[in-house]
Short mmCIF file of N, CA, C and O in Angstrom, two decimals:
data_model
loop_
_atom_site.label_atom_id
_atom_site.label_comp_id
_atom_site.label_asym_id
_atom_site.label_seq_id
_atom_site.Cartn_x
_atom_site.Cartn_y
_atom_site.Cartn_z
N UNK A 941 -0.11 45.19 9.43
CA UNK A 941 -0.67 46.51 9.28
C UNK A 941 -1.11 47.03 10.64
O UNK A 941 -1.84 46.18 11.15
N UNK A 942 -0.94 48.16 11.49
CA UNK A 942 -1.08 49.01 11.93
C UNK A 942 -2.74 49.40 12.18
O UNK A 942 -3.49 49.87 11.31
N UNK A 943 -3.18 49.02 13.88
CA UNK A 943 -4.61 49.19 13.63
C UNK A 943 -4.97 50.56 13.74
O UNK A 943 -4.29 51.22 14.53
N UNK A 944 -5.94 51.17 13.09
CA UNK A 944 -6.09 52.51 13.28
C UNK A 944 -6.02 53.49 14.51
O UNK A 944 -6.50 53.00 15.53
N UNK A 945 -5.67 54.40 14.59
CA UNK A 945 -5.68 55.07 15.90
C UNK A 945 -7.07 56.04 16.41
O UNK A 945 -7.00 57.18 16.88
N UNK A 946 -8.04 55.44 16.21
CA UNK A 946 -8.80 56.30 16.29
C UNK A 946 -10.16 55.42 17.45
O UNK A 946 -10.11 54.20 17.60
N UNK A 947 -10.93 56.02 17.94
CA UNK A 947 -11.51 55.58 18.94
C UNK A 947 -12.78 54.83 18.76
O UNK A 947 -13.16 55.05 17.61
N UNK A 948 -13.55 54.10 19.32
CA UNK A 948 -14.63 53.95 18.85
C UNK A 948 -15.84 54.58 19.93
O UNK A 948 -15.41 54.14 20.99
N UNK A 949 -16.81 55.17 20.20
CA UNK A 949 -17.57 55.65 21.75
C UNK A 949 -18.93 55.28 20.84
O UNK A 949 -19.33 55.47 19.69
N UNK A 950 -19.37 54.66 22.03
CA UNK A 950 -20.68 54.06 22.40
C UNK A 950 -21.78 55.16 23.00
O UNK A 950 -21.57 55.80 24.03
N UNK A 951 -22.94 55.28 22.23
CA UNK A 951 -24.19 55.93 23.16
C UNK A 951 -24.97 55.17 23.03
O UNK A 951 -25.06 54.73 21.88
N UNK A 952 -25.81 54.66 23.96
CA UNK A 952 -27.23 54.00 23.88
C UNK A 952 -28.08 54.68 24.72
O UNK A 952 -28.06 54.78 25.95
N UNK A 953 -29.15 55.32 23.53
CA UNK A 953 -30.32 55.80 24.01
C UNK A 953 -31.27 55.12 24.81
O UNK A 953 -31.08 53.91 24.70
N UNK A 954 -32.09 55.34 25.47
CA UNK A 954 -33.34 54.81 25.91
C UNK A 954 -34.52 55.73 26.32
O UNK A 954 -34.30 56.84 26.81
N UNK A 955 -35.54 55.35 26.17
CA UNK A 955 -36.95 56.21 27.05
C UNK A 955 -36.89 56.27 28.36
O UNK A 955 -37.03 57.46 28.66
N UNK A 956 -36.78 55.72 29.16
CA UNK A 956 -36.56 55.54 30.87
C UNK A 956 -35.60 54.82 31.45
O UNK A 956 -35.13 53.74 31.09
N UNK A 957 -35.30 55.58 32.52
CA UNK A 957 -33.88 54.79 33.16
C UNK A 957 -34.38 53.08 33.53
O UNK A 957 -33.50 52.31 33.91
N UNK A 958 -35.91 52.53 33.37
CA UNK A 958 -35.96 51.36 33.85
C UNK A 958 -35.93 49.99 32.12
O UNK A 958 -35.88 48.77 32.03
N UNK A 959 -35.99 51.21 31.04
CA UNK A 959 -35.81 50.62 29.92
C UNK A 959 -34.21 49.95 29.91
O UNK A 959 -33.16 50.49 30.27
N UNK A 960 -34.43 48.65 29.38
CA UNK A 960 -33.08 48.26 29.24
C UNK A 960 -31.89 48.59 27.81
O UNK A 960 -32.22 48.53 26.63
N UNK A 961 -31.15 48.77 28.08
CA UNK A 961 -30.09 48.66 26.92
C UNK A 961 -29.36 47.29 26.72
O UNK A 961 -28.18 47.30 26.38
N UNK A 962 -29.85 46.42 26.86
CA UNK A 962 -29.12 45.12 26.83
C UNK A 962 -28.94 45.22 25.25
O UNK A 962 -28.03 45.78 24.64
N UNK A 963 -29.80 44.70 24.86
CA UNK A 963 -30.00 44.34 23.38
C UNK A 963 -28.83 45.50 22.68
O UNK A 963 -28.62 45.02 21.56
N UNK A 964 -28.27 46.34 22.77
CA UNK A 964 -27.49 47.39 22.44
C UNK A 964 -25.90 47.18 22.49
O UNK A 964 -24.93 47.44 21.78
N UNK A 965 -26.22 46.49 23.90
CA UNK A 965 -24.79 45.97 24.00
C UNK A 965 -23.67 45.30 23.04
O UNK A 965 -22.61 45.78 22.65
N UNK A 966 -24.21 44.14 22.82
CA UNK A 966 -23.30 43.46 21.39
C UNK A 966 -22.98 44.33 20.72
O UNK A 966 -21.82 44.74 20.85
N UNK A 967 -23.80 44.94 19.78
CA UNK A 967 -23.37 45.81 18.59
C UNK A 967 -22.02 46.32 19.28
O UNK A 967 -20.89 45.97 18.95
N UNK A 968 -22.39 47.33 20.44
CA UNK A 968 -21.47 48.19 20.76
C UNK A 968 -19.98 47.28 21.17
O UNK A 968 -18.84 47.74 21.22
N UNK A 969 -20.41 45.91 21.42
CA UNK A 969 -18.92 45.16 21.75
C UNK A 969 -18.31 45.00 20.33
O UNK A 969 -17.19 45.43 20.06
N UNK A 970 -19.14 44.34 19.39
CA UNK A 970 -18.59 44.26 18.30
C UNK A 970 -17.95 45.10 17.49
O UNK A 970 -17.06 44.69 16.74
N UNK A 971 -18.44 46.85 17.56
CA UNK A 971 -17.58 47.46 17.62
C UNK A 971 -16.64 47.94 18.01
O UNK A 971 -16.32 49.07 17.64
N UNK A 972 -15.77 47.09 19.06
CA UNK A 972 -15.19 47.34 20.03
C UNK A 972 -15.06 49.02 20.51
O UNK A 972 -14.05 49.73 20.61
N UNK A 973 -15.90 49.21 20.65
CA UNK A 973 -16.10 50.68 21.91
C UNK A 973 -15.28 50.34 22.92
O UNK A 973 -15.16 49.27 23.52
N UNK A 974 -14.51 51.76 23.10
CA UNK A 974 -13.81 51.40 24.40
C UNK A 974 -14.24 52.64 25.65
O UNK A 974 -13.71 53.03 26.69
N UNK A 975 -15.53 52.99 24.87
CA UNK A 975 -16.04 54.18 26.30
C UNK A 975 -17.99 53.99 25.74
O UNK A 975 -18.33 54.37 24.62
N UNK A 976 -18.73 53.53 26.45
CA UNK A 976 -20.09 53.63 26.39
C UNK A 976 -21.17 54.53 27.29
O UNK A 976 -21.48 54.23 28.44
N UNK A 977 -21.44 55.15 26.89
CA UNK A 977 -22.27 56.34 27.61
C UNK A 977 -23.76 55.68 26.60
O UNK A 977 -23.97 55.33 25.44
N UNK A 978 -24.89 55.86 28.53
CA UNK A 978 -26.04 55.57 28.56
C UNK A 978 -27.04 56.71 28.68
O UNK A 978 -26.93 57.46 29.65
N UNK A 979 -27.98 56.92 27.81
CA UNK A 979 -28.71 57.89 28.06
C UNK A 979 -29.97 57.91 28.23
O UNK A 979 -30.54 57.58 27.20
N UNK A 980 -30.66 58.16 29.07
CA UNK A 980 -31.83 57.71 29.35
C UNK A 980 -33.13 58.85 29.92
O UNK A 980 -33.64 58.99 31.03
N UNK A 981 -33.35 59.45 28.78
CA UNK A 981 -34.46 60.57 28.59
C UNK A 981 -35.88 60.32 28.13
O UNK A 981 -36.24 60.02 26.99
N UNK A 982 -36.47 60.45 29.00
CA UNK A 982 -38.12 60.58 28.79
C UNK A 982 -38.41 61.58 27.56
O UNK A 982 -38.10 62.76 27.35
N UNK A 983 -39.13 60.61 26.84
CA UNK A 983 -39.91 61.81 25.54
C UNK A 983 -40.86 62.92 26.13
O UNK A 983 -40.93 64.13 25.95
N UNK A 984 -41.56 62.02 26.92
CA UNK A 984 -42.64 62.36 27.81
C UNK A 984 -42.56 64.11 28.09
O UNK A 984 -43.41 64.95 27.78
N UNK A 985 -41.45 64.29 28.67
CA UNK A 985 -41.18 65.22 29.83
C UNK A 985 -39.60 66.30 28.74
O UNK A 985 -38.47 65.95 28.39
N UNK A 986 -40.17 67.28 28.61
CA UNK A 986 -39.06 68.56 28.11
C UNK A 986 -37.61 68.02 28.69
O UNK A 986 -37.36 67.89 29.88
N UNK A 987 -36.66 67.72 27.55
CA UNK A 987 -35.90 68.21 28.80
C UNK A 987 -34.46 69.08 27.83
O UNK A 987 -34.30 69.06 26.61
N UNK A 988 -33.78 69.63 28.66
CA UNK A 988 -32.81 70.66 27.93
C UNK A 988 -31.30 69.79 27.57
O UNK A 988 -30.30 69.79 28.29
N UNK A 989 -31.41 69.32 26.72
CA UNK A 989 -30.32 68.71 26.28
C UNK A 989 -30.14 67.26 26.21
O UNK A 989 -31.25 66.78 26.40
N UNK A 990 -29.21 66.23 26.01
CA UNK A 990 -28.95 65.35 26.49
C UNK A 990 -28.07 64.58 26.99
O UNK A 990 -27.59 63.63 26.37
N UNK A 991 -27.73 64.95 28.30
CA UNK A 991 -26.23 64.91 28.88
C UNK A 991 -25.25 64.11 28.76
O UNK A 991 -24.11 64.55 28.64
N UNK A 992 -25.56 62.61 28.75
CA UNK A 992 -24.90 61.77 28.21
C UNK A 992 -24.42 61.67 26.83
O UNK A 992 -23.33 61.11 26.67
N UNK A 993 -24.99 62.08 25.87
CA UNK A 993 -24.94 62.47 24.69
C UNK A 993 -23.89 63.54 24.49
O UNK A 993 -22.91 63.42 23.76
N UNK A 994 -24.22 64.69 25.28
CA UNK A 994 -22.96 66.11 25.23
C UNK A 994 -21.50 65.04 25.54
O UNK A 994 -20.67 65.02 24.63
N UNK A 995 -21.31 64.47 26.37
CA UNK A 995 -20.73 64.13 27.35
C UNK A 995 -19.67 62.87 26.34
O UNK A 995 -18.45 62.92 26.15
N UNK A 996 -20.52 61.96 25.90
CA UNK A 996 -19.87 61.52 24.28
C UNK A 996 -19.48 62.33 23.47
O UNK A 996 -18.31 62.02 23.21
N UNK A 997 -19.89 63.54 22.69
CA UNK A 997 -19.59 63.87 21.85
C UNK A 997 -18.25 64.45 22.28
O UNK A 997 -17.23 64.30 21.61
N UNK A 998 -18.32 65.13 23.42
CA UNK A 998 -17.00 66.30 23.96
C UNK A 998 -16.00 64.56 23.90
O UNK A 998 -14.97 64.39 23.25
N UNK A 999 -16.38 63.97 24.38
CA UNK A 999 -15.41 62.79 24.15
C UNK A 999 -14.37 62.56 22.63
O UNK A 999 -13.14 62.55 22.70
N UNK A 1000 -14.91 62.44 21.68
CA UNK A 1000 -14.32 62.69 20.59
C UNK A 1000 -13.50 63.13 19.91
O UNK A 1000 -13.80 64.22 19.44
N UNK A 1001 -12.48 62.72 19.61
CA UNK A 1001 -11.55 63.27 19.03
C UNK A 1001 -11.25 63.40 17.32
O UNK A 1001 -11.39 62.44 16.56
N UNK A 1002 -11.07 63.99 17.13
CA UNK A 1002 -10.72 64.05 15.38
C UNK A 1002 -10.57 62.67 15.09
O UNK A 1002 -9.80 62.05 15.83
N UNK A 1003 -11.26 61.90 13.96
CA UNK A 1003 -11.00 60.60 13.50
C UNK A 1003 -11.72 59.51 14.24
O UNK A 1003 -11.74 58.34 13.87
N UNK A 1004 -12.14 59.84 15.01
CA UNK A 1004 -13.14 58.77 16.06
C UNK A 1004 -14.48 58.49 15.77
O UNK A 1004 -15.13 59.52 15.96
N UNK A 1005 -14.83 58.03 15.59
CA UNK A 1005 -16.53 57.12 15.63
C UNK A 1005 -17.70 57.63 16.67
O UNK A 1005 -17.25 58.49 17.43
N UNK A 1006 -18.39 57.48 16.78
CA UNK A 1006 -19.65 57.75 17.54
C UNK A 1006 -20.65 56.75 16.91
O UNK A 1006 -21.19 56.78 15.81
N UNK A 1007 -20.78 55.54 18.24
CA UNK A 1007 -21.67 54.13 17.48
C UNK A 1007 -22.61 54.13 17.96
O UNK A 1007 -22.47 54.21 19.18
N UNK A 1008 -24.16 54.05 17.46
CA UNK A 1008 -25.31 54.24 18.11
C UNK A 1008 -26.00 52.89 17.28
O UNK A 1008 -25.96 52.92 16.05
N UNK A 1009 -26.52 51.93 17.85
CA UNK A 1009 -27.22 50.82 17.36
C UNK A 1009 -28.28 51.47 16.57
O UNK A 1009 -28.09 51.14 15.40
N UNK A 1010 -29.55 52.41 16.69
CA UNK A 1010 -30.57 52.78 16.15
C UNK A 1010 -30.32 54.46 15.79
O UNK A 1010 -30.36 55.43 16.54
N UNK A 1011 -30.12 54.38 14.64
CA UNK A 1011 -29.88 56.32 14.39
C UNK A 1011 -31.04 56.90 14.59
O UNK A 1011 -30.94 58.11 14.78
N UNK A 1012 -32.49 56.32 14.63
CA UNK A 1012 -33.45 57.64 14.58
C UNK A 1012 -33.77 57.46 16.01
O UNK A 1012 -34.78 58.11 16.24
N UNK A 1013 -33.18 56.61 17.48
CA UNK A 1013 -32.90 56.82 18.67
C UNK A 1013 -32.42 57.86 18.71
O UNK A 1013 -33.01 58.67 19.43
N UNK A 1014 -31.11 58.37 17.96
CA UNK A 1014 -30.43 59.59 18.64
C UNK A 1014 -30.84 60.80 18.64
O UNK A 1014 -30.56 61.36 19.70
N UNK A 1015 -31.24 61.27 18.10
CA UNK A 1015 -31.81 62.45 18.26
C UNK A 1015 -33.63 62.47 18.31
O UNK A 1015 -34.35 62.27 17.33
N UNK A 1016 -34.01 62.69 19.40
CA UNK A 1016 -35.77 62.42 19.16
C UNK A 1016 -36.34 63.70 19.31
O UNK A 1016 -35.85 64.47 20.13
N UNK A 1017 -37.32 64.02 18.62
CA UNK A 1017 -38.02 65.70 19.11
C UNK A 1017 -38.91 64.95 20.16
O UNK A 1017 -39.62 63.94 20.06
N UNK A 1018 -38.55 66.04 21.46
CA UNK A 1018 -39.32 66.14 22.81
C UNK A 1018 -40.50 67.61 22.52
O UNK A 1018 -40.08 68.75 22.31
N UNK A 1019 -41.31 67.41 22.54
CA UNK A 1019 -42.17 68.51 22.42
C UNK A 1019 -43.10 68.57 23.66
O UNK A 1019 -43.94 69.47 23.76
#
């Protein structure tokens, strides 16, 4: 059988660029991701978007995945 043609992309959120994403990693191997984008936004501090995040999604193609270890990581209200 024919493995699917469709992609798998990796985001791992974090609070600060000195927070690690290790622990994130596996999952995302096990899903074999073959593109991982890191994102690393302060709650703390406003900010307008989340670039790494845009930057995955524009990645995407019809039929493709978007794998995030923690779903209520991905989207956080910054107030």
């Amino acid at each position: 059988m024919d493995k699917p043609k469709h992609k798998s992309i990796g985001y791992t959120p974090a609070s600060t660029s000195c927070q690690s994403a290790d622990h994130q990693a596996e999952p995302l191997n096990e899903a074999e991701c073959c593109l991982d984008f890191h994102g690393a936004i302060s709650t703390r501090v406003k900010e307008v978007g989340r670039p790494q995040l845009q930057i995955a999604l524009a990645a995407i193609d019809q039929g493709d995945e978007l794998v995030v270890v923690k779903l209520n990581r991905l989207e956080r209200n910054q107030v």
